[in-house]
Every structure is written in structure tokens, then in C-alpha cells.
XYZ file of C-alpha atoms in Angstrom:
688
model
C -24.745 34.160 19.078
C -26.701 30.928 19.364
C -26.628 30.488 15.582
C -22.838 30.982 15.440
C -22.408 28.543 18.342
C -24.604 26.028 16.566
C -22.568 26.388 13.364
C -19.314 25.698 15.270
C -19.682 23.849 18.566
C -23.023 22.386 17.516
C -21.625 21.053 14.247
C -18.746 19.407 16.143
C -21.208 17.772 18.554
C -23.497 16.501 15.794
C -20.588 15.046 13.824
C -19.106 13.444 16.959
C -22.402 11.734 17.757
C -22.626 10.573 14.145
C -19.081 9.111 14.294
C -19.896 7.383 17.568
C -22.350 5.179 15.664
C -20.669 5.225 12.234
C -17.208 3.941 13.208
C -18.445 0.671 14.825
C -20.756 0.102 11.834
C -24.123 0.704 13.490
C -25.077 2.938 10.571
C -24.189 2.366 6.884
C -20.679 3.064 5.645
C -21.975 5.314 2.862
C -23.699 7.620 5.345
C -20.361 9.425 5.821
C -21.535 11.682 2.995
C -24.099 13.129 5.401
C -21.337 15.065 7.181
C -21.048 17.732 4.449
C -24.817 18.148 4.707
C -24.390 19.284 8.328
C -22.191 22.166 7.205
C -24.360 22.889 4.155
C -27.283 23.411 6.526
C -25.691 25.103 9.536
C -23.262 27.471 7.793
C -25.786 28.949 5.303
C -28.261 29.248 8.186
C -25.750 31.301 10.154
C -24.824 33.272 7.021
C -28.410 34.201 6.195
C -29.117 35.164 9.800
C -25.992 37.358 9.776
C -27.016 39.123 6.559
C -30.518 39.802 7.922
C -29.139 41.001 11.259
C -26.716 43.513 9.737
C -29.269 44.696 7.184
C -31.627 45.543 10.033
C -28.818 47.132 12.043
C -27.691 49.254 9.089
C -31.206 50.601 8.617
C -31.132 51.767 12.219
C -27.621 53.266 12.152
C -27.430 54.815 8.670
C -29.821 57.271 7.025
C -28.510 57.062 3.444
C -29.955 54.681 0.869
C -26.782 52.670 0.198
C -25.810 51.495 3.666
C -29.112 49.889 4.697
C -28.727 47.596 1.659
C -24.970 47.269 2.033
C -24.963 43.766 3.499
C -27.368 42.340 0.949
C -25.595 43.942 -2.008
C -22.239 42.626 -0.802
C -23.809 39.185 -0.455
C -24.952 39.308 -4.089
C -21.445 40.284 -5.211
C -19.999 37.381 -3.212
C -22.559 34.973 -4.673
C -21.707 35.997 -8.239
C -17.981 35.720 -7.458
C -18.414 32.218 -6.017
C -20.496 31.157 -9.036
C -17.752 32.337 -11.409
C -15.143 30.325 -9.472
C -17.295 27.189 -9.598
C -17.885 27.539 -13.338
C -14.182 28.087 -13.998
C -13.299 24.948 -12.053
C -16.010 22.892 -13.788
C -14.754 24.021 -17.189
C -11.174 23.179 -16.205
C -10.080 26.733 -16.811
C -6.613 27.891 -15.869
C -7.155 28.977 -12.276
C -4.755 29.190 -9.338
C -4.340 25.937 -7.394
C -4.951 27.898 -4.219
C -8.527 28.709 -5.262
C -9.813 26.959 -2.131
C -7.739 29.234 0.094
C -8.904 32.232 -1.921
C -12.578 31.329 -1.626
C -12.260 30.659 2.106
C -10.496 33.982 2.637
C -13.217 35.843 0.697
C -15.957 34.262 2.822
C -14.107 35.189 6.015
C -13.563 38.785 4.885
C -17.224 39.072 3.964
C -18.816 37.601 7.099
C -16.283 38.918 9.615
C -15.194 42.114 7.859
C -17.527 43.562 5.242
C -20.687 42.772 7.211
C -19.879 43.835 10.799
C -17.107 46.467 10.581
C -19.109 49.455 9.152
C -21.938 48.985 11.643
C -19.499 48.343 14.503
C -17.511 51.554 13.930
C -20.740 53.503 13.450
C -21.935 52.254 16.829
C -18.693 52.839 18.732
C -14.960 52.796 18.298
C -14.724 49.981 20.833
C -17.129 47.784 18.867
C -15.160 48.514 15.693
C -11.891 47.461 17.307
C -13.504 44.228 18.469
C -14.688 43.587 14.898
C -11.224 44.219 13.424
C -9.548 42.010 16.051
C -12.108 39.280 15.360
C -11.389 39.470 11.617
C -7.626 39.219 12.214
C -8.015 36.214 14.547
C -10.369 34.368 12.188
C -8.111 34.983 9.182
C -4.939 33.852 10.941
C -6.729 30.886 12.506
C -8.086 29.841 9.101
C -4.651 29.993 7.476
C -2.971 28.044 10.286
C -5.669 25.374 10.287
C -5.494 25.176 6.500
C -1.780 24.342 6.759
C -2.563 21.817 9.502
C -5.180 20.230 7.238
C -2.652 19.975 4.401
C -0.209 18.221 6.756
C -2.963 15.824 7.806
C -3.947 15.121 4.204
C -0.269 14.809 3.225
C 0.129 11.984 5.758
C -3.183 10.190 5.426
C -3.327 10.190 1.640
C 0.234 8.911 1.181
C -0.626 5.248 0.718
C -3.458 5.970 -1.726
C -1.409 8.457 -3.755
C 1.508 6.015 -3.921
C -0.767 3.219 -5.177
C -2.301 5.548 -7.770
C 1.134 6.649 -8.990
C 2.283 3.057 -9.305
C -0.751 2.242 -11.481
C -0.490 5.373 -13.637
C 3.274 5.829 -13.955
C 4.698 2.470 -12.899
C 6.830 4.215 -10.293
C 6.526 6.367 -7.183
C 6.858 10.050 -7.918
C 8.897 12.353 -5.677
C 6.763 14.782 -3.707
C 6.947 18.490 -4.502
C 6.645 19.692 -0.918
C 6.556 23.374 -1.940
C 3.451 22.645 -3.978
C 1.773 20.931 -1.054
C 2.461 23.585 1.564
C 1.871 27.100 0.290
C -0.377 30.032 1.101
C -1.759 31.852 -1.930
C 1.068 30.450 -4.044
C 3.843 31.449 -1.628
C 5.827 28.557 -0.160
C 5.789 28.112 3.592
C 9.142 27.584 5.394
C 9.561 23.967 6.497
C 10.263 25.115 10.052
C 6.651 26.300 10.271
C 5.241 22.882 9.427
C 4.573 21.588 12.922
C 1.136 20.011 13.097
C 0.617 20.400 16.845
C 1.596 24.076 16.998
C -0.354 25.002 13.867
C -3.495 23.248 15.062
C -3.231 24.495 18.639
C -2.609 28.126 17.689
C -5.281 27.968 14.990
C -7.912 26.707 17.428
C -6.898 29.270 20.065
C -7.229 32.064 17.504
C -10.673 30.837 16.480
C -11.735 30.640 20.124
C -10.446 34.192 20.645
C -12.372 35.289 17.544
C -15.516 33.654 18.956
C -15.189 35.622 22.204
C -14.345 38.876 20.370
C -17.394 38.379 18.176
C -19.500 38.031 21.311
C -17.991 41.245 22.713
C -18.735 43.051 19.453
C -22.355 41.871 19.491
C -22.624 42.978 23.105
C -21.512 46.492 22.083
C -23.839 46.568 19.073
C -26.956 45.390 20.902
C -26.291 46.964 24.286
C -26.763 43.620 26.026
C -24.304 42.388 28.615
C -21.703 39.790 27.676
C -23.365 37.343 30.020
C -26.571 37.674 28.041
C -24.648 36.723 24.888
C -24.218 33.247 26.386
C -27.681 32.008 27.318
C -28.273 28.505 28.609
C -28.668 26.862 25.135
C -25.285 28.285 24.087
C -23.595 27.002 27.240
C -25.258 23.612 26.741
C -23.826 23.389 23.219
C -20.330 24.243 24.484
C -20.707 21.707 27.293
C -21.876 19.006 24.881
C -18.776 19.622 22.747
C -16.489 19.154 25.750
C -18.435 16.026 26.779
C -18.082 14.474 23.309
C -14.358 15.210 23.315
C -13.888 13.525 26.702
C -16.074 10.586 25.657
C -13.808 9.813 22.725
C -10.763 10.009 24.989
C -12.426 7.306 27.105
C -13.177 5.206 24.016
C -9.547 5.614 22.935
C -8.409 4.160 26.242
C -10.740 1.171 25.937
C -9.598 0.480 22.350
C -5.938 0.767 23.411
C -6.514 -1.897 26.085
C -8.198 -4.157 23.510
C -5.283 -3.635 21.121
C -2.743 -4.618 23.766
C -4.809 -7.721 24.511
C -4.671 -8.606 20.799
C -0.899 -8.171 20.749
C -0.538 -10.456 23.761
C -2.523 -13.132 21.924
C -0.136 -12.811 18.980
C 2.774 -13.198 21.418
C 1.244 -16.345 22.922
C 0.690 -17.853 19.482
C 4.033 -17.020 17.840
C 6.304 -16.788 20.877
C 7.257 -13.196 20.032
C 5.667 -9.881 20.840
C 4.651 -8.114 17.581
C 7.287 -5.405 17.567
C 10.387 -4.236 15.724
C 12.547 -6.140 18.211
C 10.643 -9.364 17.525
C 11.030 -8.854 13.783
C 14.774 -8.342 14.160
C 15.067 -11.614 16.093
C 13.068 -13.485 13.457
C 14.750 -11.997 10.407
C 18.394 -11.936 11.446
C 18.265 -15.102 13.628
C 21.679 -14.287 15.078
C 23.260 -13.605 11.668
C 25.081 -10.387 10.864
C 24.087 -8.248 7.874
C 26.574 -7.375 5.154
C 25.812 -4.080 3.435
C 28.896 -4.221 1.196
C 27.800 -7.589 -0.212
C 24.315 -6.352 -1.076
C 25.598 -3.094 -2.555
C 27.769 -5.127 -4.909
C 24.947 -7.592 -5.535
C 22.410 -4.881 -6.422
C 24.837 -3.189 -8.813
C 25.543 -6.391 -10.715
C 22.033 -7.770 -10.968
C 21.289 -6.651 -14.550
C 22.842 -7.697 -17.799
C 23.458 -4.039 -18.544
C 22.905 -0.674 -16.880
C 19.259 -0.484 -17.939
C 18.356 -4.100 -17.296
C 17.687 -4.655 -21.019
C 19.365 -6.214 -24.007
C 18.964 -5.314 -27.635
C 17.938 -7.724 -30.389
C 18.518 -6.934 -34.068
C 17.592 -3.481 -35.397
C 18.507 -1.970 -32.016
C 14.916 -2.288 -30.755
C 14.653 -2.833 -27.029
C 13.100 -5.911 -25.514
C 12.945 -6.293 -21.767
C 14.966 -9.366 -20.909
C 12.511 -10.394 -18.175
C 9.825 -10.892 -20.836
C 11.902 -13.626 -22.445
C 13.204 -15.492 -19.443
C 9.963 -15.627 -17.452
C 8.508 -18.101 -19.954
C 9.275 -21.802 -19.900
C 9.569 -22.286 -23.671
C 11.380 -19.788 -25.872
C 12.463 -19.898 -29.500
C 15.180 -17.430 -30.433
C 17.028 -17.027 -33.678
C 20.733 -17.712 -33.859
C 21.392 -13.987 -34.125
C 19.366 -13.248 -30.991
C 21.148 -16.002 -29.072
C 24.488 -14.607 -30.187
C 23.594 -11.096 -28.995
C 22.590 -12.306 -25.538
C 25.553 -14.664 -25.339
C 27.916 -11.809 -26.196
C 26.308 -9.684 -23.495
C 26.911 -12.382 -20.899
C 30.478 -12.844 -22.127
C 31.187 -9.134 -21.690
C 29.969 -9.326 -18.104
C 31.488 -12.715 -17.349
C 34.221 -11.207 -15.170
C 31.823 -9.355 -12.855
C 29.391 -12.295 -12.842
C 32.201 -14.633 -11.827
C 33.153 -12.323 -8.953
C 29.542 -12.343 -7.807
C 29.369 -16.139 -8.071
C 32.521 -16.436 -5.948
C 30.958 -14.223 -3.273
C 27.884 -16.447 -3.277
C 29.992 -19.546 -2.581
C 30.495 -18.372 0.991
C 26.767 -18.070 1.546
C 24.367 -15.159 1.344
C 24.483 -12.783 4.326
C 21.413 -10.969 5.566
C 20.416 -7.695 3.996
C 20.678 -4.828 6.552
C 16.951 -4.195 6.884
C 16.042 -1.268 9.116
C 13.519 -2.791 11.501
C 12.304 0.162 13.525
C 9.027 1.161 15.096
C 6.899 3.361 12.821
C 8.918 2.200 9.809
C 7.683 -1.335 9.136
C 5.452 -0.479 6.189
C 7.963 2.016 4.799
C 10.966 -0.324 5.147
C 13.029 -0.054 2.015
C 13.590 -3.558 0.588
C 15.218 -3.095 -2.822
C 17.120 -6.348 -2.383
C 13.897 -8.294 -2.999
C 13.760 -7.045 -6.564
C 17.473 -7.773 -6.866
C 16.856 -11.372 -5.789
C 14.075 -11.826 -8.324
C 16.006 -10.301 -11.216
C 19.132 -12.263 -10.248
C 17.184 -15.527 -10.471
C 15.826 -14.506 -13.868
C 19.395 -13.822 -14.887
C 20.631 -17.211 -13.688
C 17.791 -18.876 -15.588
C 19.001 -17.199 -18.761
C 22.604 -18.136 -18.012
C 21.524 -21.756 -17.575
C 19.717 -21.602 -20.917
C 22.868 -20.333 -22.617
C 25.005 -22.991 -20.891
C 22.640 -25.711 -22.125
C 22.800 -24.306 -25.646
C 26.582 -24.637 -25.413
C 26.183 -28.160 -23.926
C 28.196 -27.063 -20.897
C 26.786 -29.471 -18.324
C 29.044 -28.396 -15.456
C 28.251 -24.686 -15.889
C 24.512 -25.346 -16.183
C 24.390 -27.307 -12.946
C 26.613 -24.790 -11.146
C 24.237 -21.947 -12.004
C 21.240 -24.108 -11.068
C 22.790 -24.552 -7.621
C 23.279 -20.774 -7.287
C 19.597 -20.281 -8.106
C 18.631 -22.833 -5.453
C 20.804 -21.073 -2.871
C 19.121 -17.747 -3.573
C 15.666 -19.304 -3.280
C 16.683 -21.059 -0.053
C 17.980 -17.762 1.328
C 14.683 -16.085 0.460
C 12.778 -18.360 2.837
C 13.865 -16.084 5.679
C 12.623 -12.878 4.050
C 10.242 -10.716 6.033
C 6.670 -9.747 5.147
C 4.311 -11.270 2.592
C 6.059 -9.480 -0.259
C 9.244 -11.324 0.685
C 7.366 -14.637 0.540
C 5.961 -13.760 -2.894
C 9.443 -12.975 -4.237
C 10.856 -16.179 -2.761
C 8.088 -18.261 -4.363
C 8.961 -16.603 -7.672
C 12.617 -17.542 -7.144
C 11.665 -21.158 -6.442
C 9.517 -21.309 -9.585
C 12.466 -20.004 -11.610
C 14.644 -22.694 -10.019
C 12.102 -25.391 -10.927
C 11.829 -24.082 -14.504
C 15.595 -24.371 -14.797
C 15.502 -27.853 -13.290
C 13.074 -28.974 -16.008
C 15.496 -27.765 -18.682
C 18.292 -29.867 -17.183
C 15.993 -32.910 -17.068
C 15.105 -32.432 -20.743
C 18.807 -32.380 -21.658
C 19.487 -35.510 -19.523
C 22.154 -33.642 -17.565
C 21.311 -34.953 -14.102
C 22.904 -38.050 -12.638
C 20.967 -40.548 -10.558
C 22.627 -39.244 -7.394
C 21.723 -35.650 -8.240
C 18.108 -36.590 -8.956
C 17.785 -38.362 -5.614
C 19.410 -35.431 -3.811
C 17.126 -32.873 -5.484
C 14.055 -35.009 -4.722
C 14.995 -35.027 -1.046
C 15.514 -31.265 -1.138
C 12.036 -30.785 -2.607
C 10.573 -32.956 0.154
C 12.431 -30.869 2.734
C 11.118 -27.675 1.114
C 7.563 -28.923 1.455
C 8.132 -29.565 5.161
C 9.547 -26.059 5.658
C 6.585 -24.286 4.057
C 4.391 -24.297 7.221
C 7.142 -22.450 9.097
C 7.516 -20.021 6.184
C 3.775 -19.353 6.365
C 3.941 -18.815 10.110
C 6.858 -16.393 9.824
C 5.066 -14.464 7.082
C 1.920 -14.275 9.191
C 3.842 -12.980 12.197
C 5.698 -10.367 10.143
C 2.418 -9.149 8.654
C 0.969 -8.900 12.162
C 3.920 -6.695 13.136
C 3.521 -4.586 10.011
C -0.241 -4.250 10.466
C 0.171 -3.304 14.117
C 2.828 -0.745 13.227
C 1.058 0.927 10.302
C -1.105 2.992 12.635
C 1.929 4.425 14.397
C 3.454 5.097 10.976
C 0.408 7.181 10.048
C 0.882 9.459 13.064
C 4.674 9.579 12.770
C 4.596 10.519 9.089
C 6.813 7.578 8.126
C 4.449 6.506 5.340
C 6.032 9.220 3.242
C 9.266 7.191 3.334
C 7.609 4.797 0.874
C 7.611 7.646 -1.624
C 11.156 8.921 -1.136
C 13.557 8.075 1.687
C 14.765 11.701 1.658
C 11.277 13.201 1.731
C 10.099 15.631 4.379
C 8.570 13.849 7.373
C 5.950 15.804 9.310
C 4.591 13.822 12.263
C 0.989 14.263 13.391
C 1.357 12.521 16.750
C -0.646 15.281 18.459
C -3.675 14.505 16.274
C -5.402 12.354 18.956
C -5.422 15.366 21.297
C -7.299 17.495 18.772
C -9.308 14.766 17.012
C -9.753 11.800 19.365
C -12.426 10.502 16.982
C -9.758 9.785 14.394
C -7.492 8.057 16.917
C -10.415 5.902 18.028
C -11.001 4.971 14.380
C -7.332 3.950 14.019
C -7.376 1.917 17.223
C -10.610 0.166 16.253
C -9.013 -0.833 12.950
C -5.932 -2.033 14.800
C -8.032 -4.239 17.082
C -9.887 -5.647 14.062
C -6.667 -6.369 12.162
C -4.997 -8.097 15.115
C -8.044 -10.325 15.410
C -7.495 -11.614 11.863
C -3.785 -12.219 12.452
C -4.540 -14.347 15.517
C -4.511 -17.589 13.515
C -2.364 -20.714 13.483
C -1.521 -20.413 9.774
C -2.584 -18.662 6.596
C -5.296 -21.226 5.911
C -6.979 -20.381 9.216
C -7.204 -16.636 8.458
C -10.903 -15.677 8.426
C -12.214 -14.247 5.162
C -12.789 -10.568 5.904
C -15.097 -10.323 2.890
C -17.639 -12.459 4.723
C -17.962 -9.725 7.321
C -19.939 -6.549 6.924
C -17.584 -3.798 5.812
C -17.409 -1.043 8.406
C -15.038 1.844 9.149
C -13.582 -0.170 12.029
C -12.430 -3.061 9.809
C -11.580 -1.097 6.672
C -7.814 -1.653 7.076
C -8.432 -5.389 7.467
C -10.183 -5.291 4.078
C -7.031 -3.675 2.686
C -4.459 -6.008 4.282
C -5.913 -9.484 4.765
C -6.718 -10.383 1.125
C -2.951 -10.565 0.538
C -2.812 -13.273 3.224
C -5.311 -15.366 1.278
C -3.281 -14.799 -1.870
C -0.131 -15.889 -0.027
C -1.863 -19.069 1.158
C -2.767 -19.922 -2.451
C 0.777 -19.212 -3.649
C 2.280 -21.438 -0.952
C -0.137 -24.233 -1.933
C 0.906 -23.640 -5.530
C 4.577 -24.024 -4.571
C 3.762 -27.313 -2.836
C 1.900 -28.505 -5.943
C 4.773 -27.505 -8.220
C 7.342 -29.155 -5.959
C 5.363 -32.409 -5.921
C 4.927 -32.312 -9.695
C 8.682 -31.842 -10.130
C 9.338 -34.905 -7.979
C 7.168 -36.913 -10.368
C 9.139 -35.500 -13.320
C 12.407 -36.513 -11.624
C 10.981 -39.991 -11.066
C 10.183 -40.132 -14.794
C 13.834 -39.343 -15.545
C 14.952 -42.194 -13.262
C 12.491 -44.470 -15.093
C 14.066 -43.425 -18.421
C 17.552 -44.163 -17.116
C 16.507 -47.700 -16.211
C 14.287 -48.571 -19.185
C 15.422 -46.263 -21.972
C 11.954 -44.766 -22.340
C 9.580 -42.528 -20.428
C 6.570 -43.936 -18.535
C 3.207 -43.870 -20.311
C 1.304 -43.470 -17.035
C 1.987 -42.462 -13.458
C 1.217 -45.956 -12.170
C 4.461 -47.234 -13.744
C 6.412 -45.100 -11.253
C 4.883 -46.773 -8.168
C 6.326 -48.210 -5.996
C 9.904 -48.338 -7.328
C 10.383 -44.638 -8.018
C 7.603 -43.156 -5.890
C 5.846 -44.540 -2.824
C 2.634 -43.102 -4.249
C 1.517 -40.381 -6.632
C 1.692 -37.122 -4.637
C -1.590 -35.463 -3.742
C -2.841 -32.242 -5.238
C -2.817 -29.827 -2.248
C -5.934 -28.121 -3.613
C -8.114 -31.251 -3.904
C -6.454 -34.024 -1.886
C -6.550 -36.248 -4.984
C -3.461 -37.533 -6.862
C -1.791 -35.118 -9.245
C -2.825 -35.506 -12.874
C -0.390 -37.089 -15.342
C -0.212 -37.288 -19.103
C 2.428 -38.476 -21.561
C 2.058 -37.610 -25.228
C 0.815 -34.434 -26.873
C 1.170 -31.419 -24.560
C -0.096 -27.925 -25.306
C 2.403 -25.177 -24.536
C 3.031 -21.597 -25.564
C 6.298 -20.867 -27.292
C 7.630 -17.334 -26.880
C 9.726 -15.453 -29.382
C 10.797 -11.933 -30.224
C 8.528 -10.502 -32.904
C 7.041 -7.269 -34.136
C 3.402 -6.800 -33.229
C 1.434 -3.589 -33.766
C 4.691 -1.928 -34.882
C 6.264 -2.665 -31.496
C 8.982 -5.245 -30.908
C 7.930 -7.432 -28.017
C 7.855 -11.011 -26.815
C 4.784 -12.801 -28.155
C 3.486 -16.296 -27.514
C 2.243 -18.853 -30.008
C 0.398 -22.092 -29.153
C 2.235 -25.283 -29.971
C 1.971 -29.002 -29.312
C 5.011 -30.930 -28.161
C 5.713 -34.536 -27.267
C 6.294 -34.605 -23.557
C 5.151 -35.366 -20.038
C 2.934 -33.102 -18.004
C 2.169 -33.410 -14.294
C -0.279 -30.872 -12.963
C -2.547 -29.625 -10.218
C -6.000 -28.202 -10.917
C -5.087 -25.093 -8.933
C -7.191 -23.016 -6.547
C -10.325 -23.021 -8.725
C -10.510 -26.832 -8.520
C -11.164 -27.080 -12.258
C -9.073 -29.163 -14.642
C -7.922 -26.801 -17.402
C -5.512 -29.328 -18.931
C -2.519 -27.745 -17.222
C -3.131 -24.311 -18.745
C -2.531 -21.143 -16.735
C -4.370 -18.105 -18.074
C -5.390 -15.620 -15.421
C -7.665 -13.700 -17.789
C -9.717 -16.846 -18.459
C -9.619 -17.942 -14.800
C -7.456 -20.925 -15.739
C -4.921 -21.446 -12.961
C -3.578 -24.970 -13.255
C -0.049 -25.496 -11.918
C 2.152 -27.865 -13.866
C 5.586 -29.322 -14.442
C 6.323 -30.237 -18.037
C 9.265 -31.599 -20.015
C 9.716 -32.181 -23.714
C 10.604 -35.798 -24.440
C 11.249 -35.642 -28.171
């Protein structure tokens, strides 16, 4: 009985003590792989002791040759069976997906059925009934806990599975719930999938099986039940209860630390990090308009698939063309895209008219447990809409329609301005993309000399105002990420992470998990405390670099979340650099209006057109300037490797380039090539 207790209660105690030191990082992160070793030692130890015990008992109870060797022979059969299963899995043979359930059931039947039942019934009917009852309890307990484990895995693995699916398939796949929750291939009714009840009943059945096993051993050996629980056994059971209570205490301490972290966030941002605070920040007293956004999302593409077709009916994604600053299309290709816009001109005009009255807020569902899983399809709609307006501006310029080109430019600016209030870092990223599209379009209008002096001065002031608003945009993004990071742990227990996969998916909460596994809840709370510590900063620049800290289980989520904050800081600095470079380009256009030529150097713009050359936000030095030969990449539709796609070709143009050296601090002559670690940020116009 001591060996069985050691393999159950003892294993729980050993693992709990290990986690007590592993979660805070006192022992290496990789040492988590020692946990399977505990079971690989204790369970075979108990198994071998059981086989030896029943072999000896069979020799005493049976006189025939077969039964004394019954236990050992059955063990050999089981070993061969397990080896066959392992080989089949290693060879990727066609084998039922429930092979794990099957193997577990076979082990249970062997150790709690095949081994004890013959000897128990030979000894007494009472002992045999105890053995049968024990087998039934263990089997049912195993099946219930297996379902509970699948629910736990279903919730905890959601984020990782979603990321993997996005990389492999480019989209989130809908979950086949029947495949997840089945017993031996038979689907389990959804009404049974209650984590708390499954876990509670499963543990009670295993505890009942433990006591029935002790009663059976008492009948087989003739010892009293009290003797089945000597002092070492009681000590192991007591240590298990002590570890469980200890982690409840640690949970309470971590919860207090987490609340302290949230109060610091409240003091810094003036809002408590909650769904209510996010609603106040996002809506700012404005009312959402679902009908507007439904119409907007439906009309965001040039056609139903978001693609247009060049000659030979071969598809080219429109985004691939319009994301690039310089494009060369044939007359036939221009005609095809122009015809497409003409066909949709009626619906586009209706959308433009709606935009004249302003852009209402999207009806985001800001609720507790749902921050990370908030559905924000309108962000993609905003991005694609700005790409679309960029293309419409291009077509208007080709037709020399100055009024239409500027009107669409203004619509693009409105959308980018609206995006400044978007929630979460992803909203900031999309808004920065929208602003870059707006600035690309602005450069095209400058090249065509379509801006008046008054418009140039107005746009320059708007760019200055944008630069002043960026610190508040950073602060709002930081606060929203603090809310999201604080809420993600509740989302894990509530099952809301599955909403990222499919808003109609089955949600199975695991809120009772802390009661059964307080170690896991302590791990979540420790990560929450660590994450809140990183969010307690004045702005994105002040966020500590988590990579400078030792990676531990208690700051693992911070490793996952905070790098995006650093990326956002760089992107905001890039927007500042681009905005300043565009102001220099606008000053060059004013210089041309007055002198009939473009400046040869930046110094010619000071002080009449600029008070000074704007600083590069990455170095603090003036932005770089060159007039003359500029290297660019010209993009066109071509066939490459038997696939029609948009390809780029290097080209030199006569123009003006104003650029920042970017986050790497290295002058790459205005070139941006992420693969070569060239990340200069530039504004460029063609002057001839």
C-alpha cells in the first residue's frame, strides 16, 4: 500500500515541491522535463512490486502450474502489446487516434483487473467484490479525468494552435469539437463537458478506488485496514494536503500583488485596467454605428474576392500592386483596373458620402474575459480601404483629375485620423499603415504639382499636429495592452480564447481549475504580476526589455507580449520620421513654386520654408537629404517561375530623397530591405 501511495500522493507531493522552486525560476526552465521522470520511476516501481506480490500470492493460493505464473505471463503479453503500439506510432501506421485512451485502459485492466481479481476471488468472495469495484472506479475515474484533461488542453493550447494554423494555412481553422472530445472514437455529448464536475467526480472515483484497493489487500493478507495505512502512508497523504494548502496561500499572495500592480496602472493612466476603462477610452462618449461598419466592410474590396484580373485571366492580388510606391503598368492593365473602379463607382460614391459625415466608432465588444478574443474585423477593412483609396488616387492622377485625387486623399487622411483612437497595439499598427498609405499618396500629388500653396501649408500643420498626438497614441496603446494582458489570464479560465478561432465555437470554462490545481493558478498569477510590472511605464520607450531578464516560468507571458511593445515604439518613431521627411518634401515643393526649380540641398530651405531641418528621431541628428539620382524599385505585373505576380526591378530616377537611418542607426541610402537588415525610412519624389 505504501508503494501505491508513493506512486499517487507521493508523486503529487514531489511535483508540487518541484513547482514551488521551478515557477519562480530558482531552478532552470528546462528542468520541467524531469516531471515525466518522476512517473517513469514511481509507476514502474509500483507495477513491478504488484507483479511480484501477485505472483507470490498465486503460488500460495493455486496448485496448478499456470496460475502461479499468471501475473508474469500477463505482464509479458502486455509488454509485447505496448511495444507493438509504440512501433506502429513511430512508423506512422494507420492507428486509431484514441490509442492513448486504449493503452491507458489496457494498463488499468491489467493492474486492477487481471492481476488482483483471480487471487481475490480465490481468497474470498468479499475480496473479489472489492477488486471488481476498484476496477470499475479506476476505469470510470480514468475516463472522466481524460475528458477533463482534453478540456484543459483544449483551452490552454488554443493560442498556440491558432498561431500554428495562421503560419501553416494563413487562416484560423474551425475546431472539430467531436474530434477533440470522444471516448474510443465515440463522441461525447456536449452537456457532459463540464470541467469541474468531470474532474471532481474523477478524483472522487480514484479516491474510492484507492480505499477499495486497501480493503482488498486487507482481505488478501488478513491484516486489519488500519494496518494498511502505516505512519509513512499517512505522512504522504498529509504532505499532499499540506502542499495543496500551501499553493492556495501562494495564490492569495500573488492575487494581492496583482491588484497592487493594477492600482499602479490606474495611478499612471487615470483608469483602472478593466473592460469599463477600455470602453471609456475607446468610445470617448461617441456612439457606435453597426450599420455603417456593416456597409463599410461589404464595400471594402474592388470585387467579391478582393482581387482584380490582369490579361490572360491570371489573378494578381491588388494589395501587391498598391503597397509599393512606384508601379509601372501597361495601358491594358490600367484599363482593366479603371473599368473595375468604374463598375463600382456607384457603391464607392455612396460610401464616400457616408464618410463625409465622419466615421462612427465600430461596436467593439469590450467585456471581461474577452479582450484578447475581441473580434476586430474592421481593422482589416480600414487597411484595405486605404489601399483602395491609394489606387483610386493613382487612377485619378492618370486621368489628370486634380479635384478627385485630392478628394480621395482627404478621405484617406480621415480614415488614418480615425484610426488613432483604435484599441490595442494591433490597432496602432494598422493606423500607422494607413498613415503611410496617406503619405505615399501625398507624394504622388506633390510629383504632379497638384497642391496649392495653401494646401501645402495646411498639410504641413497637420503633420506637425500628428507628431504632437503620437505620445498620447502611445500611451493609449500601452494602457489597452495592459488591460488585454491583465485579462488574458481570466480568458484562459473562462475558455474565451477559443473565440479567436470561431465566434460560434463551443466554450468550456475551466474556472474551477484553481481548486484542483492551485499550482497552475499560482503560475498564471505570477505571470500576471510580471506582465503588469512591464506595463507600469510612462510610454513605450520606457518599457523594460524583457529579454534582458532571465527567462522563467513566471515571466513567460511577458516574453510573449512585451516584444510587440518594443516593435510598436519603433513603428511610432518611424511614423514621426516619415512625417518629418514629408514636411521637408512639402517645403521643397514650396521652393519650386517660388524659384521654378527644386533645391539642391536642404540648407536652401532654411529659414524661409523650414525653421530648421527636422531631426531624425532615431539619432537626434538632422534628416538626410539628397537631390539627384535616387535608387528605387519599380513594381510591375510579370510572370516569374510560371506564376503571375508583382515583381520589383531596381531603377534610378531623378528626384529628391529625405530619409532617416531607421532603428539600426545605419545609413543604407534610404533603402528598406528587412531581409538585409536595411530599415531606412524615407520620403521620395520624382522631379523629372
